[in-house]
Coordinates of C-alpha atoms and ligand atoms in Angstrom, one line a residue:
X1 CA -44.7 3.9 -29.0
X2 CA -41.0 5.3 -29.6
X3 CA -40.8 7.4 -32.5
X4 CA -38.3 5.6 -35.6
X5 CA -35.8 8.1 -36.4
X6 CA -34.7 8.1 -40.2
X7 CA -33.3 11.4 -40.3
X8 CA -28.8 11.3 -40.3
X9 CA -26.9 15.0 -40.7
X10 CA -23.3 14.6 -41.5
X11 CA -21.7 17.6 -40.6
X12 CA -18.5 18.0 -43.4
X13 CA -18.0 21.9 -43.3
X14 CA -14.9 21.7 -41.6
X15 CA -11.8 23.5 -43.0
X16 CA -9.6 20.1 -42.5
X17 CA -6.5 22.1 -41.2
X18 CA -5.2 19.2 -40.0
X19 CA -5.1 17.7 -43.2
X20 CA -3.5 21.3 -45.6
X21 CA -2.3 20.7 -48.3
X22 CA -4.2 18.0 -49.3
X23 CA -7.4 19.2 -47.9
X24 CA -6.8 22.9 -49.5
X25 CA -9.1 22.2 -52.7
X26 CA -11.0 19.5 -51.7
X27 CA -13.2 18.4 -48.1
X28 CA -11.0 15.9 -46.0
X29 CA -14.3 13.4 -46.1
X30 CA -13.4 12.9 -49.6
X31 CA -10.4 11.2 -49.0
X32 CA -10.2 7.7 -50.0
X33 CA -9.5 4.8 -47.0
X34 CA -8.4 2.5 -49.2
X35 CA -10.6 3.0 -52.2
X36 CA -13.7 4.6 -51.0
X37 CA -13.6 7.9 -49.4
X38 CA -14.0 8.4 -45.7
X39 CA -17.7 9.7 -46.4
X40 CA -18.8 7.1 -47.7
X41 CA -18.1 5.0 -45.1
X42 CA -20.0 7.0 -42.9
X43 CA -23.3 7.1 -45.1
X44 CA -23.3 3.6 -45.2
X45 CA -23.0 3.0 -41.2
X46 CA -26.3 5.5 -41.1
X47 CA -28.0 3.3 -44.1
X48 CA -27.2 0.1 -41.9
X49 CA -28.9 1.4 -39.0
X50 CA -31.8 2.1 -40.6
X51 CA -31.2 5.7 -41.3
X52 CA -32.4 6.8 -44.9
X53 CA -32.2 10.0 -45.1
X54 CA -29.3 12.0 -45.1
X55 CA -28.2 15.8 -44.4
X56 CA -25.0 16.7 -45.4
X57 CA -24.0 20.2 -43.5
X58 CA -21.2 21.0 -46.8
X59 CA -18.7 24.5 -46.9
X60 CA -16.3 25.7 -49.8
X61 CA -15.4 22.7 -52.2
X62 CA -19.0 21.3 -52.1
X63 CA -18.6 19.7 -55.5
X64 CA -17.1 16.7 -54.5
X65 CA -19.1 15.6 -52.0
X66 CA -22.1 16.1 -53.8
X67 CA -21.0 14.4 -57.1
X68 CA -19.6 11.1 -55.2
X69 CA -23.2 10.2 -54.6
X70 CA -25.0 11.8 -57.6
X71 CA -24.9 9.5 -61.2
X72 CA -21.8 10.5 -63.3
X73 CA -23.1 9.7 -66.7
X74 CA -20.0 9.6 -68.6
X75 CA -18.1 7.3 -66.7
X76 CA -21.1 4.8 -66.2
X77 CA -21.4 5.1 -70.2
X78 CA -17.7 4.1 -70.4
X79 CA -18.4 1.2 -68.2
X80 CA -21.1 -0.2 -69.4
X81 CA -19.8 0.1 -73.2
X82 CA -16.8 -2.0 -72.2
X83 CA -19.0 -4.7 -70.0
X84 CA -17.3 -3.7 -67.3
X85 CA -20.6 -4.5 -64.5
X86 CA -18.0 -4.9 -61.4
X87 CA -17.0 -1.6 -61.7
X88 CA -20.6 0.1 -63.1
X89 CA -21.8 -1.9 -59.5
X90 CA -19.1 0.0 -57.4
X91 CA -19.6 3.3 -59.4
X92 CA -23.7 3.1 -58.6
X93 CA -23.7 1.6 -55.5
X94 CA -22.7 5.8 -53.6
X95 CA -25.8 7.0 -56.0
X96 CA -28.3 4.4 -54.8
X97 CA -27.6 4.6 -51.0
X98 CA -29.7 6.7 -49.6
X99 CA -32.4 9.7 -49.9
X100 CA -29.4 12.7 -49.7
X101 CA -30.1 16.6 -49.3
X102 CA -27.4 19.2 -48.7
X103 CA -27.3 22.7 -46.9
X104 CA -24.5 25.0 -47.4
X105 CA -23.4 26.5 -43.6
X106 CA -21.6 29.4 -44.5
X107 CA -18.7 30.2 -42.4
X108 CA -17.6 26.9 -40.7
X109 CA -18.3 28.7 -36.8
X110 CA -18.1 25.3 -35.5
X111 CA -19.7 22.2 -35.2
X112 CA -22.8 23.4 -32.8
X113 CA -23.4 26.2 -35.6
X114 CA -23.1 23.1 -38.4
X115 CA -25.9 21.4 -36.6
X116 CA -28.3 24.2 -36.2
X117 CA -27.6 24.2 -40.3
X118 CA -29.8 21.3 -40.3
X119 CA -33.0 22.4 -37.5
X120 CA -35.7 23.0 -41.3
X121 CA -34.8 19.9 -42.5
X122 CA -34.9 17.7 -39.6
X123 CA -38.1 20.0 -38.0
X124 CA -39.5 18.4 -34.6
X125 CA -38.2 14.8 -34.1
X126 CA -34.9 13.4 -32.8
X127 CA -31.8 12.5 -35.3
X128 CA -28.5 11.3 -35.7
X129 CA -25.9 12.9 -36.4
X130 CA -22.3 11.4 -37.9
X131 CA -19.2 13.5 -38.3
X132 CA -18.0 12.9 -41.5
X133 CA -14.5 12.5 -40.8
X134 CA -15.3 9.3 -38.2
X135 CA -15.5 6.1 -39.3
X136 CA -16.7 3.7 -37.2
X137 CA -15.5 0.1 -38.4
X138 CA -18.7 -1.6 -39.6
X139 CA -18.1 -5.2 -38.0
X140 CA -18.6 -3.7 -34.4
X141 CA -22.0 -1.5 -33.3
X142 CA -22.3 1.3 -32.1
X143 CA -25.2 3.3 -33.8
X144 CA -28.0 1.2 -33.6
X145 CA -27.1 0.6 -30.2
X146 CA -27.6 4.5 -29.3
X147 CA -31.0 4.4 -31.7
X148 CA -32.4 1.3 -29.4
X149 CA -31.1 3.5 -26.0
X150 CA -32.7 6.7 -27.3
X151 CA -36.0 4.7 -27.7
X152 CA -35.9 3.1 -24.4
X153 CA -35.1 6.0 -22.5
X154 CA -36.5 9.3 -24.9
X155 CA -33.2 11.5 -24.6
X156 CA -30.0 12.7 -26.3
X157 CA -27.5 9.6 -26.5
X158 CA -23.8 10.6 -27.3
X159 CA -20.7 8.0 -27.9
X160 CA -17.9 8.0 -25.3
X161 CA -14.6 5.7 -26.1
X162 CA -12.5 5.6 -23.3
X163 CA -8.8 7.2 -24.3
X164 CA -5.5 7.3 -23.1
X165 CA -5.6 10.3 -20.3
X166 CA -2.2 11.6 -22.1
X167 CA -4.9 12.4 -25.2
X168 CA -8.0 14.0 -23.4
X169 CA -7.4 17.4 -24.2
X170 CA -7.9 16.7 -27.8
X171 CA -11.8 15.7 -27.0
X172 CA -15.3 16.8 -26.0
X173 CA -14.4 14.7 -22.2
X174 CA -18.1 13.3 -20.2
X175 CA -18.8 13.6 -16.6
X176 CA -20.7 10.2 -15.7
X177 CA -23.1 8.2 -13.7
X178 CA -23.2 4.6 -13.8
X179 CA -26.7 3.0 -15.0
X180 CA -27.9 -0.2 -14.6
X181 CA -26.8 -1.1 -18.5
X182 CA -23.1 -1.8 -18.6
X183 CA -22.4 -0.1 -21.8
X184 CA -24.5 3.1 -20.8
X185 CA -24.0 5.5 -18.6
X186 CA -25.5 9.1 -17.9
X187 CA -24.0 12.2 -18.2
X188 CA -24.0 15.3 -15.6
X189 CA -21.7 17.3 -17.4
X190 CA -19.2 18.1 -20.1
X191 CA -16.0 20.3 -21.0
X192 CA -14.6 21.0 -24.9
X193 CA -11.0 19.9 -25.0
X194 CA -10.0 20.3 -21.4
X195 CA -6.2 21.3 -20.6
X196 CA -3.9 18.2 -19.8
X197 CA -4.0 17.0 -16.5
X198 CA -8.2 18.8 -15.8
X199 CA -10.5 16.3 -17.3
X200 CA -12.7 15.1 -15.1
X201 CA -12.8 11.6 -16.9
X202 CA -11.1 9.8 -19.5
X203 CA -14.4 8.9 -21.3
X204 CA -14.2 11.2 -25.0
X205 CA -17.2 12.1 -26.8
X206 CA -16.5 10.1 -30.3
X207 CA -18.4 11.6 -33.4
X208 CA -21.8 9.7 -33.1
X209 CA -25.0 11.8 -31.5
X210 CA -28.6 10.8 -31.6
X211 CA -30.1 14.2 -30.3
X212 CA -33.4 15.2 -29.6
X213 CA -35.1 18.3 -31.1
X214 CA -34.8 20.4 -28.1
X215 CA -30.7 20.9 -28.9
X216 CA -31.9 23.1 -31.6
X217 CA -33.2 25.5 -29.1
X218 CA -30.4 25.4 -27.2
X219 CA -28.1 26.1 -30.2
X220 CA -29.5 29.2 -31.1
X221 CA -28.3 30.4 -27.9
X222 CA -25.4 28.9 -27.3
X223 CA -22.1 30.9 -27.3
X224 CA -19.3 30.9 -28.8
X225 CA -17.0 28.7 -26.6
X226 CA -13.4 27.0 -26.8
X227 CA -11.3 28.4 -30.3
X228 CA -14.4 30.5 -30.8
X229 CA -16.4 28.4 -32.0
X230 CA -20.2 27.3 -31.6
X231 CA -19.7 23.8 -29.7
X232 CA -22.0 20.9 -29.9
X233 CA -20.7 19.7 -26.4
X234 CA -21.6 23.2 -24.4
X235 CA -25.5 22.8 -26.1
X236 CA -25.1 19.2 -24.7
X237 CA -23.7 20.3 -21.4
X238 CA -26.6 22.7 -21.2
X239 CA -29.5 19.8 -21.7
X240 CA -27.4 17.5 -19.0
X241 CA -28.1 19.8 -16.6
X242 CA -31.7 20.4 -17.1
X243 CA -32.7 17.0 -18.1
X244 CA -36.6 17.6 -17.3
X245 CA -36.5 20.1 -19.7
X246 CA -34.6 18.3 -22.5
X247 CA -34.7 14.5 -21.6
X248 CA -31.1 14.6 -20.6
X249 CA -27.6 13.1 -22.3
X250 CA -26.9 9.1 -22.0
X251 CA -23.8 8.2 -23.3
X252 CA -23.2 4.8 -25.2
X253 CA -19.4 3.3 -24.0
X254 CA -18.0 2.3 -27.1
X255 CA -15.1 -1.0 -27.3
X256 CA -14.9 -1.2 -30.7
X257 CA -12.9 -0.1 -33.3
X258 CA -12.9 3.7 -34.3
X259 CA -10.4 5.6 -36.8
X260 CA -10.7 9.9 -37.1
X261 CA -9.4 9.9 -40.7
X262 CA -9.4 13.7 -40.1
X263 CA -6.0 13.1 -38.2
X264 CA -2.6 12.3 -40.5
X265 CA -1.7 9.2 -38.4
X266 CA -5.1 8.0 -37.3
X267 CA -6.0 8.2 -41.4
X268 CA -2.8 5.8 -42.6
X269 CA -3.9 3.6 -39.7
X270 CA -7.7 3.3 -40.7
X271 CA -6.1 2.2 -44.0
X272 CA -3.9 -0.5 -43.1
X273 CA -6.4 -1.7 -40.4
X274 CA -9.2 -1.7 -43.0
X275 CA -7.0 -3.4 -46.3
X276 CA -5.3 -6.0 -44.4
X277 CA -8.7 -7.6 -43.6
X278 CA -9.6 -7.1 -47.1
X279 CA -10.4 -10.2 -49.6
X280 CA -8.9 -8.3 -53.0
X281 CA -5.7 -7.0 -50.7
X282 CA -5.3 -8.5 -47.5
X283 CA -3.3 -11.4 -48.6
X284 CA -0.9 -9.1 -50.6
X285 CA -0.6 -7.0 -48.1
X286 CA -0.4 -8.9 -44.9
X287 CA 3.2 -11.1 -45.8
X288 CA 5.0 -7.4 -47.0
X289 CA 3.9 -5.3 -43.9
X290 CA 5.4 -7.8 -41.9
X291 CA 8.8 -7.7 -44.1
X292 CA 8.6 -4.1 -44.2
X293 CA 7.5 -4.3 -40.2
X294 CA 11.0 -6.5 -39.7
X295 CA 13.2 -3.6 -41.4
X296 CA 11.7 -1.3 -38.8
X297 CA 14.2 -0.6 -35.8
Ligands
LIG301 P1 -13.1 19.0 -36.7 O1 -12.8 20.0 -35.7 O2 -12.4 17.7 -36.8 O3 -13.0 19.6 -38.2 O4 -14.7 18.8 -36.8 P2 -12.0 20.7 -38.8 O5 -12.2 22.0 -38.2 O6 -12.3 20.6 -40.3 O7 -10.6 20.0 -38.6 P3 -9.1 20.7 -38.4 O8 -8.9 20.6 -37.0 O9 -9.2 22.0 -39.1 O10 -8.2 19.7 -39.2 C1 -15.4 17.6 -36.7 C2 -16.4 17.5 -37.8 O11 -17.3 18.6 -37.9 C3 -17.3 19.2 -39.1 C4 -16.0 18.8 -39.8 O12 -16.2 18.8 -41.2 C5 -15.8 17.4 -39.2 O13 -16.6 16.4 -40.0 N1 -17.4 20.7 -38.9 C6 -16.5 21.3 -38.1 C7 -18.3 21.4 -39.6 O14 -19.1 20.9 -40.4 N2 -18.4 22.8 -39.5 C8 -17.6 23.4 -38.6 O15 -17.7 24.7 -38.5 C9 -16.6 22.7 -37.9

């Protein structure tokens, strides 16, 4: 019988460069799309799928992070003394999501190294594992989609979204073979961010992973790689190429909607994308964007 995973890291160690100044005292998870902050978002796609408890991999600025889904007395005291239960709902609703542990990684050495963070906790079983700066939109699937292949065929699973080639050397970019699932295919190799114009594929590994145990063995002795870092995709790349050993990678094609809040642009889109279709703002919204749309050249 396949084994249930419940075990989520959320790597959110990063420095958020991209993101200075507004990232300089606080993690760029924390910032709101709309009104919730990206990391919450991606707690609740893991408690959707079934996923219940979470690791957060967490660097300088911790607080934040931590507090958003911890009780904060004095406000929920405020709220509750003026009958304000919408609110007191909203305010609870972070705390009561899910069984949520933290580990501290140090120096951020890269994403492979934030993983490895998380090898005690998660011990001997496969997991998931959601960057923290990804949302994925919840009205399409994509994670319980790479839970049911990881049952079915007992190895890693990553999510590719096919991308413009003009953006490949911003990605982790999959060497694939077709399968007889249209939506899965299985990977033989990958490259970290390859220059423009030498990817071997316009398929980009998107920030969802459902890994199995054996990556943690292959972290430990994985290399730096590209920008010095400790990469997640050269452990992967390893366990592709000895799948008897490891299972092998599958990758899950994504069509659906996707938004890396950890780029400026990318961020302002999730937002408009995600309050247009609102109840509480959409209908404000939708008549002046297409005014303001109109005064656009
Ligand atoms: P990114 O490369 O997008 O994060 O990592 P970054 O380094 O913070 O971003 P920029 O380029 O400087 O703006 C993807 C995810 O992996 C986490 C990040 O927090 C983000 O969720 N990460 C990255 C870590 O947890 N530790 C690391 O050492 C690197």
């Amino acid at each position: 019988m396949a084994f249930t995973i419940t075990k989520a890291v959320i790597p959110a160690a990063g420095l958020g460069t991209r993101f200075l100044p507004a990232t300089k005292a606080m993690p760029k998870e924390m910032l709101p799309v709309v009104d919730k902050p990206a990391i919450q978002y991606v707690v609740e796609e893991a408690v959707n799928a079934g996923l219940t408890d979470v690791l957060m991999v967490t660097g300088r600025n911790k607080n934040a992070l931590e507090n958003h889904f911890d009780h904060n007395n004095e406000l929920e005291a405020t709220l509750k003394a003026k009958g304000d239960t919408e609110r007191l709902k909203k305010v609870n609703y972070s705390t009561e999501l899910a069984d949520m542990h933290y580990v501290r990684q140090g120096n951020p050495l890269g994403l492979g190294h934030a993983v490895l963070r998380a090898k005690m906790h998660v011990g001997n079983e496969p997991f998931a594992v959601l960057l923290g700066d990804d949302i994925i939109d919840s009205r399409d699937v994509l994670l319980s989609r790479m839970l049911e292949v990881q049952a079915a065929r007992d190895a890693s699973v990553v999510a590719l979204l096919e991308v413009d080639p003009s953006q490949t050397h911003m990605y982790g970019i999959a060497t694939v073979e077709e399968t007889d699932e249209d939506d899965v295919v299985r990977i033989t190799g990958m490259v970290e961010k390859p220059p423009p114009g030498e990817a071997p594929s316009n398929l980009a590994i998107i920030g969802r992973y459902v890994l199995m145990p054996e990556v943690f063995r292959i972290l430990e002795r994985t290399e730096p790689g590209r920008g010095g870092e400790i990469q997640l995709t050269d452990a992967l790349q390893t366990m592709a190429q000895v799948p008897e050993a490891t299972g092998g990678v599958y990758g899950v094609v994504f069509r659906g909607r996707r938004y890396d809040t950890g780029d400026r642009a990318d961020y302002i889109k999730a937002i408009v994308q995600l309050a247009v279709d609102r109840d509480d703002l959409g209908e404000e919204l939708r008549p002046w964007l297409k005014d303001f749309v109109g005064t656009l050249d």
